[in-house]
XYZ file of C-alpha atoms in Angstrom:
63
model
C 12.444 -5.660 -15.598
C 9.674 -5.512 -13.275
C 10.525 -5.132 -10.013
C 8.805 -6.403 -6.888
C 8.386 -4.880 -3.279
C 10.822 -5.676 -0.644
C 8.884 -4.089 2.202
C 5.562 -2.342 3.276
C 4.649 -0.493 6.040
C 1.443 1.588 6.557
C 1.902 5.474 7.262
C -0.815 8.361 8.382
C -3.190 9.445 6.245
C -2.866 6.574 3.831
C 0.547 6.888 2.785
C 2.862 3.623 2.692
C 6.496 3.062 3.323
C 7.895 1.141 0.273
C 11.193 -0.572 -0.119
C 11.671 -2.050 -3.960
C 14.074 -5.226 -4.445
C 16.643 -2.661 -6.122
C 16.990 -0.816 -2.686
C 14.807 2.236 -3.339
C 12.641 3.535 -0.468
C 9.612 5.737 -1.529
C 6.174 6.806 -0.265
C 3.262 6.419 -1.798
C -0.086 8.003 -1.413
C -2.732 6.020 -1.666
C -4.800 8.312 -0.427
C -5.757 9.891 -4.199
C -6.550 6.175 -5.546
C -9.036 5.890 -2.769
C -10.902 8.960 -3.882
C -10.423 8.218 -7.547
C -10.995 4.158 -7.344
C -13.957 2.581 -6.301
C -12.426 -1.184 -5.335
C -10.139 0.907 -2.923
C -13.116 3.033 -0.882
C -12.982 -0.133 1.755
C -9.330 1.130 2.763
C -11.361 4.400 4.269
C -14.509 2.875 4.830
C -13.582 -0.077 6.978
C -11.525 1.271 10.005
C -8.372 -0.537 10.565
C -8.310 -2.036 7.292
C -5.506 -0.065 5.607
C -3.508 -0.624 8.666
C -3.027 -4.155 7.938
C -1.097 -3.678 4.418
C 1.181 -6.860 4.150
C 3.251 -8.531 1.203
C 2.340 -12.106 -0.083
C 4.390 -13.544 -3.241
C 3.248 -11.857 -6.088
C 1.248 -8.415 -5.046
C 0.615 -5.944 -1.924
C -2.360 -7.246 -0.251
C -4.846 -5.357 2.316
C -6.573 -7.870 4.465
């Protein structure tokens, strides 16, 4: 079963607040995929732009 996120919230030093549809709250730190993954170098590069983490219907979007 592939679960979907309930809830997002952005966190210092690129960590994120994460509530899954079965009720589990964890962080994440998406700090080491910036270092490791090129697409995600905006997130660090482009000030504010990891602040503004929100949901849409099918994936986590930063915009």
């Amino acid at each position: 079963m592939i679960l979907g996120i309930k809830s997002v919230k952005p966190l210092e030093k690129y960590m994120l607040h994460v509530i899954v549809d079965d009720g589990r709250d964890c962080l994440y730190d998406v700090g080491e995929d910036i270092e490791n993954i090129k697409g995600y170098e905006d997130l660090k590069i482009i000030h504010g732009l990891f602040g503004q983490v929100q949901l849409d219907e099918s994936r986590t979007c930063f915009s």
